[in-house]
Amino acid sequence: MKSIAQTDTIEVGRRQLVGTAAMIAAAAELGIGHEATAQPAAMHADATLGRLQQIDAGSLRIGYAERGAPTGRAVILLHGWPYDIHSYAAVAPLLEAQGFRVIVPYLRGYGSTRFLASSTPRNGQQAALAEDVIALMDALGIRSAIVAGYDWGARTANIVAALHPERCSAMVSVSGYLIGSQVANRQPLPPLAEQSWWYQFYFATERGRAGYQANTRDFARLIWRTASPEWRFDEASFARSAAAFDNPDHVAIVIHNYRWRLGLAEGEQRYDEMERFLATAPSISVPTITLEGDANGAPHPDPRAYASKFSGRYEHRTILGGIGHNLPQEAPQAFAQAIIDVSGM
């Protein structure tokens, strides 16, 4: 039976915790309670995310970080665009301290993830990214996992939960229900809403592709600032994530993703049946907590618009304190607490 959806308003402070040990100590002291601390992570991946590894999975050699005991309950953390795995640099040690096995993969087109064959289409459609997660789980021998993410990562988590509920034990999704379709995306939005998607229309042009290719980091920095207008990230944090955009397939994947959404690029035939199902906007039955920052400057739906899409145990939380689009990096304790809580729903 579905629980009554409720909205928790969680106030997030702005003080910075220094180092992994301090974060874990604070988590133990607070029980990682609903009052969480937002801080920009400024630590090396090998110290916070665990050892970077690679594994062949499906059509990819996926780069990923892992923390925690192999016997722990698996949680897969999925990043968005234009970000990378370092969005979870402060989340991963908090979850490890609670006994989870934490896996943070680079999406296709990011970081150390590579295609195994040069002939494989550089396809960024939504179903392809979700099937990458299933392939990764198969390669790692993980039968079921909690999936969590924001932006592209949240959409991917939604699709994994909708297509493969038997592989998804629970979900945390920033900005709620994000499954889309080319048919739905053909419908025009009010002018102000269309304006917020300016980059999608820019990417629809060859000028946009060339512009993104030539100015990838400046473009990403602009999105970081507009999507999280109150987040004062430092240049070191940005540079650490921006290195992931040097992937040779990054531009192709990003451009295809946004062109596919508008029906301007074809997907792969093997995903057609999945996309037809996703176009029906299927409900999600796995236990879910959705999150939204109170200062999200990126396009996002009102939580009331998607609450009915979750047919299982469900809860929504609004995170206060000037929290923007990159919620796990801006409010890591609130994000980690949602995973801990949804694991018990």
Tab-separated table of C-alpha atoms in Angstrom, residues 27-344:
chain	number	residue	atom	x	y	z
A	27	ALA	CA	27.487	11.935	11.141
A	28	ALA	CA	27.948	9.672	14.144
A	29	GLU	CA	27.195	12.494	16.542
A	30	LEU	CA	24.060	13.536	14.685
A	31	GLY	CA	23.010	10.079	13.537
A	32	ILE	CA	23.101	11.857	10.163
A	33	GLY	CA	19.880	13.509	11.248
A	34	HIS	CA	17.577	15.585	9.117
A	35	GLU	CA	19.586	18.691	9.869
A	36	ALA	CA	22.413	18.324	7.374
A	37	THR	CA	25.403	20.431	6.500
A	38	ALA	CA	26.049	21.717	3.007
A	39	GLN	CA	29.679	22.021	2.061
A	40	PRO	CA	31.648	22.103	-1.166
A	41	ALA	CA	33.896	19.067	-1.260
A	42	ALA	CA	37.514	20.014	-1.885
A	43	MET	CA	39.277	16.674	-1.469
A	44	HIS	CA	40.964	14.219	-3.779
A	45	ALA	CA	38.876	11.418	-5.258
A	46	ASP	CA	41.146	8.731	-3.892
A	47	ALA	CA	40.592	10.039	-0.349
A	48	THR	CA	36.835	10.489	-0.462
A	49	LEU	CA	35.381	8.298	-3.185
A	50	GLY	CA	37.639	5.302	-2.812
A	51	ARG	CA	39.899	3.644	-5.339
A	52	LEU	CA	39.088	4.440	-8.965
A	53	GLN	CA	38.560	1.241	-10.939
A	54	GLN	CA	37.369	0.089	-14.354
A	55	ILE	CA	35.263	-2.843	-15.447
A	56	ASP	CA	33.890	-4.030	-18.785
A	57	ALA	CA	30.115	-3.735	-18.728
A	58	GLY	CA	27.947	-3.948	-21.822
A	59	SER	CA	29.393	-1.735	-24.555
A	60	LEU	CA	31.571	0.204	-22.105
A	61	ARG	CA	34.626	-0.022	-19.930
A	62	ILE	CA	33.095	1.873	-17.006
A	63	GLY	CA	35.228	3.913	-14.661
A	64	TYR	CA	33.894	3.937	-11.138
A	65	ALA	CA	34.842	4.585	-7.531
A	66	GLU	CA	33.907	2.250	-4.712
A	67	ARG	CA	33.877	2.485	-0.929
A	68	GLY	CA	32.670	0.108	1.747
A	69	ALA	CA	32.673	-3.627	2.309
A	70	PRO	CA	31.610	-5.842	-0.619
A	71	THR	CA	29.026	-7.409	1.704
A	72	GLY	CA	27.356	-4.064	2.431
A	73	ARG	CA	24.020	-3.079	0.945
A	74	ALA	CA	24.808	-1.670	-2.499
A	75	VAL	CA	23.983	1.908	-3.418
A	76	ILE	CA	24.766	3.346	-6.856
A	77	LEU	CA	25.184	7.126	-7.031
A	78	LEU	CA	24.641	8.697	-10.459
A	79	HIS	CA	25.910	12.128	-11.418
A	80	GLY	CA	24.445	14.691	-13.778
A	81	TRP	CA	25.524	17.120	-16.502
A	82	PRO	CA	27.798	19.031	-16.435
A	83	TYR	CA	29.165	17.452	-13.266
A	84	ASP	CA	30.917	14.207	-12.369
A	85	ILE	CA	31.448	11.643	-9.624
A	86	HIS	CA	32.902	14.263	-7.266
A	87	SER	CA	29.372	15.445	-6.550
A	88	TYR	CA	29.401	12.493	-4.134
A	89	ALA	CA	32.815	13.079	-2.553
A	90	ALA	CA	31.235	13.985	0.785
A	91	VAL	CA	28.294	11.558	0.490
A	92	ALA	CA	30.320	8.379	-0.059
A	93	PRO	CA	32.192	8.323	3.284
A	94	LEU	CA	28.995	9.098	5.179
A	95	LEU	CA	27.299	6.084	3.604
A	96	GLU	CA	30.316	3.842	4.098
A	97	ALA	CA	30.226	4.733	7.795
A	98	GLN	CA	26.671	3.369	7.867
A	99	GLY	CA	27.696	0.040	6.321
A	100	PHE	CA	26.790	0.617	2.677
A	101	ARG	CA	28.768	-0.527	-0.339
A	102	VAL	CA	28.985	2.691	-2.348
A	103	ILE	CA	29.559	2.652	-6.113
A	104	VAL	CA	29.920	5.897	-8.069
A	105	PRO	CA	30.305	5.405	-11.843
A	106	TYR	CA	31.245	7.887	-14.512
A	107	LEU	CA	28.391	8.021	-17.014
A	108	ARG	CA	29.166	7.336	-20.655
A	109	GLY	CA	31.077	10.302	-22.047
A	110	TYR	CA	32.640	11.254	-18.699
A	111	GLY	CA	35.908	10.647	-16.917
A	112	SER	CA	37.542	7.260	-17.419
A	113	THR	CA	34.493	5.540	-18.933
A	114	ARG	CA	35.208	4.466	-22.519
A	115	PHE	CA	33.405	2.651	-25.322
A	116	LEU	CA	34.880	-0.758	-26.051
A	117	ALA	CA	34.422	-0.375	-29.817
A	118	SER	CA	34.924	2.644	-32.051
A	119	SER	CA	31.911	1.534	-34.109
A	120	THR	CA	29.439	1.793	-31.195
A	121	PRO	CA	27.092	4.778	-31.649
A	122	ARG	CA	27.848	7.628	-29.251
A	123	ASN	CA	24.285	7.513	-28.038
A	124	GLY	CA	23.097	9.671	-25.143
A	125	GLN	CA	19.417	8.671	-25.100
A	126	GLN	CA	17.849	8.042	-21.701
A	127	ALA	CA	17.334	4.268	-22.050
A	128	ALA	CA	20.982	3.731	-23.007
A	129	LEU	CA	22.242	5.379	-19.822
A	130	ALA	CA	19.870	3.289	-17.711
A	131	GLU	CA	20.955	0.055	-19.360
A	132	ASP	CA	24.564	1.018	-18.606
A	133	VAL	CA	23.658	0.855	-14.904
A	134	ILE	CA	22.176	-2.623	-15.278
A	135	ALA	CA	25.269	-3.746	-17.205
A	136	LEU	CA	27.477	-2.373	-14.419
A	137	MET	CA	25.446	-4.210	-11.784
A	138	ASP	CA	25.749	-7.435	-13.759
A	139	ALA	CA	29.496	-6.989	-14.137
A	140	LEU	CA	29.895	-6.365	-10.395
A	141	GLY	CA	27.594	-9.246	-9.441
A	142	ILE	CA	25.040	-6.958	-7.797
A	143	ARG	CA	21.514	-8.332	-7.943
A	144	SER	CA	19.738	-5.346	-6.395
A	145	ALA	CA	20.810	-1.863	-5.337
A	146	ILE	CA	19.508	1.466	-4.119
A	147	VAL	CA	19.865	3.905	-7.014
A	148	ALA	CA	20.182	7.627	-6.396
A	149	GLY	CA	20.966	10.682	-8.457
A	150	TYR	CA	20.284	14.190	-9.661
A	151	ASP	CA	19.899	15.691	-13.145
A	152	TRP	CA	20.857	13.018	-15.731
A	153	GLY	CA	21.545	10.717	-12.798
A	154	ALA	CA	18.050	11.138	-11.371
A	155	ARG	CA	16.455	10.463	-14.749
A	156	THR	CA	18.629	7.380	-15.116
A	157	ALA	CA	17.671	6.176	-11.639
A	158	ASN	CA	13.984	6.718	-12.471
A	159	ILE	CA	14.298	4.620	-15.604
A	160	VAL	CA	16.161	1.808	-13.865
A	161	ALA	CA	13.383	1.736	-11.247
A	162	ALA	CA	10.636	1.772	-13.888
A	163	LEU	CA	12.162	-0.797	-16.264
A	164	HIS	CA	13.844	-3.060	-13.708
A	165	PRO	CA	12.086	-2.776	-10.341
A	166	GLU	CA	13.461	-6.193	-9.370
A	167	ARG	CA	16.986	-4.726	-9.604
A	168	CYS	CA	16.184	-1.531	-7.720
A	169	SER	CA	15.459	-1.940	-4.016
A	170	ALA	CA	14.815	1.774	-3.434
A	171	MET	CA	15.483	5.159	-4.998
A	172	VAL	CA	16.441	8.722	-4.105
A	173	SER	CA	15.718	11.217	-6.872
A	174	VAL	CA	16.472	14.935	-6.905
A	175	SER	CA	13.704	16.870	-8.691
A	176	GLY	CA	11.416	13.877	-8.593
A	177	TYR	CA	10.021	12.126	-11.635
A	178	LEU	CA	12.076	12.899	-14.731
A	179	ILE	CA	11.214	10.191	-17.258
A	180	GLY	CA	10.532	11.871	-20.588
A	181	SER	CA	9.776	11.022	-24.178
A	182	GLN	CA	10.267	12.537	-27.585
A	183	VAL	CA	6.492	12.778	-27.987
A	184	ALA	CA	6.068	14.738	-24.755
A	185	ASN	CA	9.000	16.960	-25.626
A	186	ARG	CA	7.310	18.035	-28.843
A	187	GLN	CA	4.760	19.949	-26.806
A	188	PRO	CA	5.708	23.638	-26.437
A	189	LEU	CA	6.097	25.196	-23.012
A	190	PRO	CA	5.241	28.741	-21.901
A	191	PRO	CA	7.880	31.241	-23.058
A	192	LEU	CA	9.543	31.651	-19.662
A	193	ALA	CA	9.905	27.883	-19.301
A	194	GLU	CA	11.291	27.604	-22.819
A	195	GLN	CA	13.869	30.271	-21.986
A	196	SER	CA	15.259	28.139	-19.165
A	197	TRP	CA	16.072	25.419	-21.716
A	198	TRP	CA	18.150	27.770	-23.885
A	199	TYR	CA	21.120	25.396	-24.005
A	200	GLN	CA	18.974	22.565	-25.350
A	201	PHE	CA	18.038	24.692	-28.337
A	202	TYR	CA	21.645	25.863	-28.713
A	203	PHE	CA	22.808	22.262	-28.843
A	204	ALA	CA	20.271	21.569	-31.589
A	205	THR	CA	22.456	23.595	-33.954
A	206	GLU	CA	25.878	22.869	-35.404
A	207	ARG	CA	26.949	26.238	-33.996
A	208	GLY	CA	25.977	24.890	-30.571
A	209	ARG	CA	27.990	21.728	-31.012
A	210	ALA	CA	31.027	23.734	-32.110
A	211	GLY	CA	30.511	26.188	-29.262
A	212	TYR	CA	30.321	23.461	-26.647
A	213	GLN	CA	33.363	21.733	-28.133
A	214	ALA	CA	35.380	24.946	-28.031
A	215	ASN	CA	34.194	26.206	-24.640
A	216	THR	CA	33.288	23.107	-22.636
A	217	ARG	CA	34.642	24.283	-19.294
A	218	ASP	CA	33.334	27.833	-19.564
A	219	PHE	CA	29.959	26.405	-20.531
A	220	ALA	CA	29.945	24.078	-17.523
A	221	ARG	CA	30.991	26.874	-15.165
A	222	LEU	CA	28.061	28.972	-16.415
A	223	ILE	CA	25.616	26.114	-15.808
A	224	TRP	CA	27.014	25.525	-12.310
A	225	ARG	CA	26.441	29.191	-11.459
A	226	THR	CA	22.959	29.504	-12.921
A	227	ALA	CA	21.718	26.113	-11.674
A	228	SER	CA	22.997	26.770	-8.130
A	229	PRO	CA	22.981	30.567	-7.773
A	230	GLU	CA	23.750	30.529	-4.038
A	231	TRP	CA	26.450	27.840	-4.102
A	232	ARG	CA	29.901	29.383	-3.666
A	233	PHE	CA	32.016	26.588	-5.112
A	234	ASP	CA	35.738	27.197	-5.392
A	235	GLU	CA	37.821	26.908	-8.540
A	236	ALA	CA	39.625	23.790	-7.288
A	237	SER	CA	36.300	21.959	-6.877
A	238	PHE	CA	35.201	22.993	-10.347
A	239	ALA	CA	38.508	22.025	-11.960
A	240	ARG	CA	38.424	18.602	-10.299
A	241	SER	CA	35.048	17.818	-11.886
A	242	ALA	CA	35.779	19.565	-15.192
A	243	ALA	CA	38.597	17.110	-15.864
A	244	ALA	CA	35.861	14.522	-16.535
A	245	PHE	CA	34.773	16.503	-19.608
A	246	ASP	CA	38.084	15.734	-21.336
A	247	ASN	CA	36.615	12.325	-22.212
A	248	PRO	CA	36.874	11.940	-26.014
A	249	ASP	CA	33.174	11.121	-26.318
A	250	HIS	CA	31.863	13.806	-23.965
A	251	VAL	CA	30.706	16.342	-26.538
A	252	ALA	CA	29.120	13.698	-28.772
A	253	ILE	CA	27.162	12.184	-25.850
A	254	VAL	CA	25.938	15.540	-24.541
A	255	ILE	CA	24.861	16.797	-27.957
A	256	HIS	CA	23.101	13.544	-28.817
A	257	ASN	CA	21.311	13.479	-25.448
A	258	TYR	CA	19.698	16.868	-25.964
A	259	ARG	CA	19.018	16.411	-29.668
A	260	TRP	CA	17.405	13.023	-28.982
A	261	ARG	CA	15.073	14.621	-26.443
A	262	LEU	CA	13.745	16.981	-29.113
A	263	GLY	CA	13.434	14.238	-31.723
A	264	LEU	CA	16.278	15.723	-33.766
A	265	ALA	CA	18.484	12.639	-33.442
A	266	GLU	CA	17.653	8.968	-33.705
A	267	GLY	CA	18.231	6.494	-30.918
A	268	GLU	CA	19.279	2.885	-31.304
A	269	GLN	CA	16.689	0.362	-32.412
A	270	ARG	CA	17.480	-1.968	-29.527
A	271	TYR	CA	16.035	0.619	-27.112
A	272	ASP	CA	12.807	1.224	-29.070
A	273	GLU	CA	10.614	-1.049	-26.942
A	274	MET	CA	11.955	0.479	-23.754
A	275	GLU	CA	11.326	3.992	-25.024
A	276	ARG	CA	7.766	3.138	-26.027
A	277	PHE	CA	7.153	1.951	-22.478
A	278	LEU	CA	8.826	5.011	-20.959
A	279	ALA	CA	6.701	7.259	-23.186
A	280	THR	CA	3.651	6.057	-21.241
A	281	ALA	CA	5.112	7.776	-18.138
A	282	PRO	CA	4.985	4.576	-16.057
A	283	SER	CA	4.585	4.794	-12.307
A	284	ILE	CA	7.479	3.803	-10.060
A	285	SER	CA	6.708	1.201	-7.423
A	286	VAL	CA	9.964	0.975	-5.450
A	287	PRO	CA	10.291	2.910	-2.155
A	288	THR	CA	11.307	6.452	-3.045
A	289	ILE	CA	12.377	9.693	-1.450
A	290	THR	CA	12.458	12.743	-3.711
A	291	LEU	CA	14.476	15.832	-2.852
A	292	GLU	CA	14.483	19.428	-4.014
A	293	GLY	CA	16.750	22.313	-3.097
A	294	ASP	CA	15.103	25.621	-2.295
A	295	ALA	CA	17.438	27.487	-4.673
A	296	ASN	CA	17.463	25.192	-7.710
A	297	GLY	CA	18.026	27.459	-10.694
A	298	ALA	CA	17.712	24.687	-13.287
A	299	PRO	CA	14.401	23.672	-14.892
A	300	HIS	CA	12.558	21.329	-12.536
A	301	PRO	CA	8.948	20.271	-11.921
A	302	ASP	CA	6.841	21.212	-8.919
A	303	PRO	CA	6.846	18.285	-6.435
A	304	ARG	CA	3.035	18.286	-6.446
A	305	ALA	CA	3.096	17.507	-10.159
A	306	TYR	CA	4.868	14.168	-9.770
A	307	ALA	CA	3.835	12.797	-6.378
A	308	SER	CA	1.205	10.550	-7.970
A	309	LYS	CA	3.852	8.869	-10.145
A	310	PHE	CA	5.204	6.963	-7.136
A	311	SER	CA	2.939	4.056	-6.282
A	312	GLY	CA	5.024	2.582	-3.461
A	313	ARG	CA	6.234	4.021	-0.178
A	314	TYR	CA	7.008	7.649	-0.920
A	315	GLU	CA	8.189	10.847	0.723
A	316	HIS	CA	9.308	14.264	-0.514
A	317	ARG	CA	11.788	16.562	1.218
A	318	THR	CA	12.588	20.170	0.418
A	319	ILE	CA	16.102	21.139	1.488
A	320	LEU	CA	16.451	24.744	2.646
A	321	GLY	CA	19.557	26.879	2.995
A	322	GLY	CA	20.201	28.089	-0.551
A	323	ILE	CA	20.605	24.573	-1.978
A	324	GLY	CA	20.719	24.415	-5.754
A	325	HIS	CA	20.726	21.839	-8.514
A	326	ASN	CA	23.811	19.830	-7.476
A	327	LEU	CA	22.150	18.784	-4.238
A	328	PRO	CA	24.462	15.929	-3.160
A	329	GLN	CA	27.518	18.181	-3.327
A	330	GLU	CA	25.777	21.173	-1.779
A	331	ALA	CA	23.917	19.244	0.943
A	332	PRO	CA	25.700	15.881	1.300
A	333	GLN	CA	24.343	14.993	4.718
A	334	ALA	CA	20.730	15.548	3.624
A	335	PHE	CA	21.347	13.396	0.556
A	336	ALA	CA	23.039	10.648	2.569
A	337	GLN	CA	20.243	10.712	5.141
A	338	ALA	CA	17.652	10.215	2.401
A	339	ILE	CA	19.482	7.069	1.254
A	340	ILE	CA	19.690	5.746	4.798
A	341	ASP	CA	16.002	6.428	5.354
A	342	VAL	CA	14.773	5.002	2.070
A	343	SER	CA	16.742	1.814	2.743
A	344	GLY	CA	14.393	1.198	5.666
